[in-house]
């Protein structure tokens, strides 16, 4: 559903008339300064995607009372989330594009801590706001994590430390990141629990080769004791770079005896 403005005056009236609604996509292009809060009280809803551009003030809230919701996607939504009931939520996708304030992001993550699968996009936009030493909330059930457009490898570590049951990790490095050495890999003193017990798959996508990439992979492969597959994907065509990276990776220490290394070109 596409709404230019004032969804509370039109879209929500239509939504309230759908007694068996299971899937909803709401795209609000302009939100007015005096727009009311968005209240989703839909017992039957299973999938919800929310998008908003050109937002007004930060006093706007989204209330979710959706006990059967299984999937939530949030894209560029300038709102504070109040998770009244998302007890069935399994999978979530969050984009930080056009999100200039860190507070809604932190609050949203707290409400998603029960998911098993999480995709976070545009983490590089949080370099100026998100401290390398701070951490997301604990995700006790998370098995699958996708981090797109990361700003520094410290952000990856934050999620690893917060996800003790993590099995699959997908990382996409920001190809336009400036001065990557400033946000390079600093090896932590402790190894996250998931790396010694559950982490079996790592997918690593890269456009340019940086020294911090190899340092990060060295740490991961040297500590991931049950790792079965490492996949390195080049997003730009360059056989010379791919060969160079392949030679580097093959020289890295491996904590797991059963790890297979794959190289792809996208």
Short mmCIF file of C-alpha atoms in Angstrom, two decimals:
data_model
loop_
_atom_site.label_atom_id
_atom_site.label_comp_id
_atom_site.label_asym_id
_atom_site.label_seq_id
_atom_site.Cartn_x
_atom_site.Cartn_y
_atom_site.Cartn_z
CA UNK A 1 0.00 0.00 0.00
CA UNK A 2 1.42 3.37 -1.09
CA UNK A 3 0.38 6.48 0.87
CA UNK A 4 1.58 9.99 0.12
CA UNK A 5 0.73 11.42 3.55
CA UNK A 6 -1.58 11.11 6.56
CA UNK A 7 -1.88 7.30 6.68
CA UNK A 8 -3.89 7.52 9.90
CA UNK A 9 -6.64 9.36 8.01
CA UNK A 10 -6.91 6.92 5.10
CA UNK A 11 -4.71 3.81 5.08
CA UNK A 12 -5.46 2.73 8.65
CA UNK A 13 -9.19 3.02 8.09
CA UNK A 14 -8.84 0.55 5.22
CA UNK A 15 -6.56 -1.72 7.23
CA UNK A 16 -8.98 -1.85 10.15
CA UNK A 17 -11.64 -3.20 7.79
CA UNK A 18 -9.51 -6.21 6.82
CA UNK A 19 -10.40 -8.72 9.52
CA UNK A 20 -8.18 -11.53 8.15
CA UNK A 21 -5.15 -9.50 7.00
CA UNK A 22 -1.93 -11.59 6.98
CA UNK A 23 0.53 -9.54 4.89
CA UNK A 24 0.93 -5.75 4.70
CA UNK A 25 3.37 -3.38 3.00
CA UNK A 26 2.96 0.28 3.94
CA UNK A 27 5.01 2.93 2.14
CA UNK A 28 4.51 6.48 3.46
CA UNK A 29 6.31 9.03 1.30
CA UNK A 30 5.75 12.17 3.37
CA UNK A 31 4.96 12.23 7.05
CA UNK A 32 3.51 15.44 8.45
CA UNK A 33 4.79 17.09 11.61
CA UNK A 34 1.44 16.60 13.35
CA UNK A 35 0.89 13.04 12.13
CA UNK A 36 -0.53 10.67 14.72
CA UNK A 37 1.25 7.56 15.94
CA UNK A 38 0.92 4.38 13.87
CA UNK A 39 -0.89 1.66 15.81
CA UNK A 40 -0.82 -1.86 14.40
CA UNK A 41 -3.24 -3.99 16.40
CA UNK A 42 -3.76 -6.82 13.94
CA UNK A 43 -3.99 -10.32 15.48
CA UNK A 44 -3.87 -12.12 12.11
CA UNK A 45 -0.88 -10.27 10.61
CA UNK A 46 2.14 -12.48 9.75
CA UNK A 47 4.29 -10.25 7.50
CA UNK A 48 4.81 -6.47 7.77
CA UNK A 49 7.00 -4.12 5.75
CA UNK A 50 7.21 -0.43 6.69
CA UNK A 51 8.88 2.34 4.70
CA UNK A 52 8.83 6.10 5.20
CA UNK A 53 10.70 9.03 3.62
CA UNK A 54 10.96 12.76 4.34
CA UNK A 55 10.08 12.30 7.98
CA UNK A 56 9.12 15.08 10.34
CA UNK A 57 9.77 15.15 14.08
CA UNK A 58 11.16 12.27 16.15
CA UNK A 59 8.17 12.17 18.51
CA UNK A 60 6.32 9.83 16.17
CA UNK A 61 5.87 6.24 17.41
CA UNK A 62 4.95 2.89 15.90
CA UNK A 63 3.04 0.55 18.23
CA UNK A 64 3.12 -3.13 17.30
CA UNK A 65 0.56 -5.42 18.89
CA UNK A 66 0.85 -8.28 16.41
CA UNK A 67 1.08 -11.60 18.32
CA UNK A 68 1.25 -13.72 15.13
CA UNK A 69 3.79 -11.59 13.24
CA UNK A 70 6.60 -13.77 11.85
CA UNK A 71 8.48 -11.30 9.61
CA UNK A 72 9.15 -7.57 10.02
CA UNK A 73 10.96 -5.31 7.55
CA UNK A 74 11.77 -1.70 8.43
CA UNK A 75 13.24 0.59 5.77
CA UNK A 76 14.13 4.23 6.45
CA UNK A 77 11.50 4.69 9.09
CA UNK A 78 12.06 7.74 11.31
CA UNK A 79 10.06 6.49 14.25
CA UNK A 80 10.35 5.08 17.74
CA UNK A 81 9.10 1.49 17.99
CA UNK A 82 7.03 0.21 20.90
CA UNK A 83 6.89 -3.60 20.79
CA UNK A 84 3.74 -4.40 22.72
CA UNK A 85 3.48 -7.99 21.43
CA UNK A 86 5.74 -9.54 18.78
CA UNK A 87 5.98 -12.90 20.51
CA UNK A 88 5.95 -14.93 17.25
CA UNK A 89 8.57 -12.86 15.43
CA UNK A 90 11.19 -15.07 13.76
CA UNK A 91 12.82 -12.95 11.06
CA UNK A 92 13.55 -9.22 10.74
CA UNK A 93 15.22 -6.91 8.22
CA UNK A 94 16.32 -3.38 9.11
CA UNK A 95 17.81 -0.68 6.88
CA UNK A 96 19.60 2.30 8.43
CA UNK A 97 19.56 4.28 5.21
CA UNK A 98 18.34 7.88 5.81
CA UNK A 99 18.31 7.27 9.57
CA UNK A 100 20.27 10.21 11.05
CA UNK A 101 19.46 9.45 14.68
CA UNK A 102 20.84 6.49 16.64
CA UNK A 103 18.13 6.34 19.32
CA UNK A 104 15.33 4.73 17.22
CA UNK A 105 17.83 2.16 15.94
CA UNK A 106 18.87 1.11 19.46
CA UNK A 107 15.28 0.87 20.65
CA UNK A 108 14.24 -1.14 17.59
CA UNK A 109 17.03 -3.67 18.13
CA UNK A 110 15.88 -4.21 21.72
CA UNK A 111 12.45 -5.16 20.41
CA UNK A 112 13.93 -7.61 17.90
CA UNK A 113 16.10 -9.56 20.34
CA UNK A 114 13.94 -12.70 20.06
CA UNK A 115 14.42 -13.27 16.31
CA UNK A 116 16.26 -16.25 14.79
CA UNK A 117 17.26 -14.44 11.58
CA UNK A 118 18.32 -10.79 11.24
CA UNK A 119 19.46 -8.65 8.31
CA UNK A 120 20.95 -5.22 9.03
CA UNK A 121 21.72 -2.90 6.11
CA UNK A 122 23.84 0.27 5.96
CA UNK A 123 25.76 -0.18 9.21
CA UNK A 124 28.41 2.17 7.80
CA UNK A 125 26.03 5.07 8.43
CA UNK A 126 26.51 4.50 12.19
CA UNK A 127 30.26 5.13 12.25
CA UNK A 128 29.76 8.62 13.66
CA UNK A 129 27.14 7.52 16.19
CA UNK A 130 27.87 3.97 17.26
CA UNK A 131 30.86 3.37 19.49
CA UNK A 132 33.04 0.36 18.75
CA UNK A 133 32.91 -0.50 22.45
CA UNK A 134 29.11 -0.47 22.74
CA UNK A 135 27.06 -3.57 21.95
CA UNK A 136 23.62 -4.50 20.65
CA UNK A 137 21.20 -6.32 22.98
CA UNK A 138 21.64 -10.07 23.42
CA UNK A 139 19.95 -12.20 20.74
CA UNK A 140 19.59 -15.55 22.56
CA UNK A 141 17.84 -17.35 19.67
CA UNK A 142 19.61 -15.95 16.61
CA UNK A 143 20.97 -18.51 14.15
CA UNK A 144 21.42 -16.46 10.97
CA UNK A 145 22.89 -12.94 10.70
CA UNK A 146 23.44 -10.80 7.59
CA UNK A 147 25.35 -7.50 7.91
CA UNK A 148 25.28 -5.42 4.73
CA UNK A 149 27.50 -2.39 4.16
CA UNK A 150 29.42 -2.53 7.43
CA UNK A 151 31.52 0.46 8.46
CA UNK A 152 34.17 -1.34 10.52
CA UNK A 153 34.81 -4.88 11.71
CA UNK A 154 34.20 -3.86 15.31
CA UNK A 155 30.50 -3.80 14.42
CA UNK A 156 30.69 -7.46 13.41
CA UNK A 157 32.29 -8.35 16.73
CA UNK A 158 29.51 -6.56 18.61
CA UNK A 159 26.90 -8.82 17.02
CA UNK A 160 29.00 -11.95 17.49
CA UNK A 161 29.31 -11.24 21.20
CA UNK A 162 25.55 -10.69 21.41
CA UNK A 163 24.57 -13.87 19.52
CA UNK A 164 25.74 -16.96 21.46
CA UNK A 165 23.77 -19.42 19.25
CA UNK A 166 24.79 -17.95 15.88
CA UNK A 167 25.44 -20.53 13.13
CA UNK A 168 25.57 -18.54 9.87
CA UNK A 169 27.25 -15.15 9.34
CA UNK A 170 27.13 -13.12 6.11
CA UNK A 171 29.24 -9.93 5.84
CA UNK A 172 29.18 -7.34 3.08
CA UNK A 173 31.95 -4.71 3.37
CA UNK A 174 31.10 -1.15 2.32
CA UNK A 175 32.97 -0.58 -1.01
CA UNK A 176 32.86 3.22 -0.60
CA UNK A 177 34.19 3.36 2.93
CA UNK A 178 36.78 6.12 3.41
CA UNK A 179 40.15 5.39 5.07
CA UNK A 180 39.30 1.84 6.18
CA UNK A 181 42.42 1.65 8.34
CA UNK A 182 40.74 4.04 10.77
CA UNK A 183 38.06 1.41 11.42
CA UNK A 184 40.24 -1.65 10.98
CA UNK A 185 40.22 -4.84 12.97
CA UNK A 186 41.36 -4.73 16.59
CA UNK A 187 41.63 -8.27 17.92
CA UNK A 188 39.57 -8.68 21.10
CA UNK A 189 40.85 -10.29 24.26
CA UNK A 190 37.95 -12.76 24.48
CA UNK A 191 36.46 -14.98 21.77
CA UNK A 192 32.64 -14.78 21.38
CA UNK A 193 30.91 -17.96 22.53
CA UNK A 194 29.30 -18.70 19.15
CA UNK A 195 32.72 -19.05 17.48
CA UNK A 196 33.75 -21.95 19.66
CA UNK A 197 30.43 -23.82 19.68
CA UNK A 198 28.01 -23.01 16.82
CA UNK A 199 29.38 -20.85 14.00
CA UNK A 200 29.65 -23.17 10.96
CA UNK A 201 29.28 -20.84 7.96
CA UNK A 202 30.85 -17.49 7.02
CA UNK A 203 30.11 -15.65 3.76
CA UNK A 204 32.42 -12.69 3.16
CA UNK A 205 31.77 -10.25 0.27
CA UNK A 206 34.36 -7.66 -0.68
CA UNK A 207 35.05 -5.13 -3.44
CA UNK A 208 38.55 -3.96 -2.53
CA UNK A 209 41.34 -5.74 -0.71
CA UNK A 210 42.41 -4.06 2.54
CA UNK A 211 44.88 -5.20 5.16
CA UNK A 212 42.14 -5.19 7.79
CA UNK A 213 40.17 -7.76 5.74
CA UNK A 214 42.92 -10.34 6.05
CA UNK A 215 43.44 -9.51 9.73
CA UNK A 216 39.73 -10.04 10.38
CA UNK A 217 39.65 -13.32 8.46
CA UNK A 218 42.76 -14.48 10.33
CA UNK A 219 40.97 -13.92 13.63
CA UNK A 220 37.76 -15.63 12.45
CA UNK A 221 39.47 -18.70 10.99
CA UNK A 222 41.87 -18.96 13.89
CA UNK A 223 39.07 -19.05 16.47
CA UNK A 224 35.99 -20.54 14.76
CA UNK A 225 36.43 -24.10 16.02
CA UNK A 226 33.44 -25.70 14.28
CA UNK A 227 33.61 -23.73 11.01
CA UNK A 228 32.67 -25.83 7.96
CA UNK A 229 32.52 -23.30 5.11
CA UNK A 230 34.19 -19.96 4.38
CA UNK A 231 33.04 -18.31 1.14
CA UNK A 232 34.88 -15.23 -0.17
CA UNK A 233 33.06 -13.36 -2.96
CA UNK A 234 34.60 -10.61 -5.09
CA UNK A 235 31.96 -8.10 -6.18
CA UNK A 236 34.27 -6.57 -8.79
CA UNK A 237 35.86 -8.50 -11.62
CA UNK A 238 39.59 -8.78 -10.96
CA UNK A 239 41.32 -12.12 -11.33
CA UNK A 240 44.58 -10.65 -10.00
CA UNK A 241 42.93 -9.45 -6.79
CA UNK A 242 41.00 -12.68 -6.40
CA UNK A 243 44.19 -14.74 -6.76
CA UNK A 244 46.00 -12.47 -4.31
CA UNK A 245 43.24 -12.84 -1.72
CA UNK A 246 43.04 -16.62 -2.27
CA UNK A 247 46.76 -16.98 -1.60
CA UNK A 248 46.46 -14.88 1.57
CA UNK A 249 43.47 -16.82 2.91
CA UNK A 250 45.06 -20.21 2.32
CA UNK A 251 47.96 -19.16 4.55
CA UNK A 252 45.70 -18.26 7.47
CA UNK A 253 45.55 -20.46 10.58
CA UNK A 254 42.50 -22.70 10.88
CA UNK A 255 40.99 -23.69 14.22
CA UNK A 256 38.60 -26.10 12.48
CA UNK A 257 39.93 -29.22 10.80
CA UNK A 258 36.89 -29.52 8.53
CA UNK A 259 36.63 -26.04 6.98
CA UNK A 260 36.21 -25.75 3.21
CA UNK A 261 37.26 -22.45 1.55
CA UNK A 262 35.42 -21.28 -1.58
CA UNK A 263 36.09 -18.30 -3.85
CA UNK A 264 33.52 -16.68 -6.11
CA UNK A 265 33.36 -13.68 -8.41
CA UNK A 266 30.07 -11.78 -8.59
#
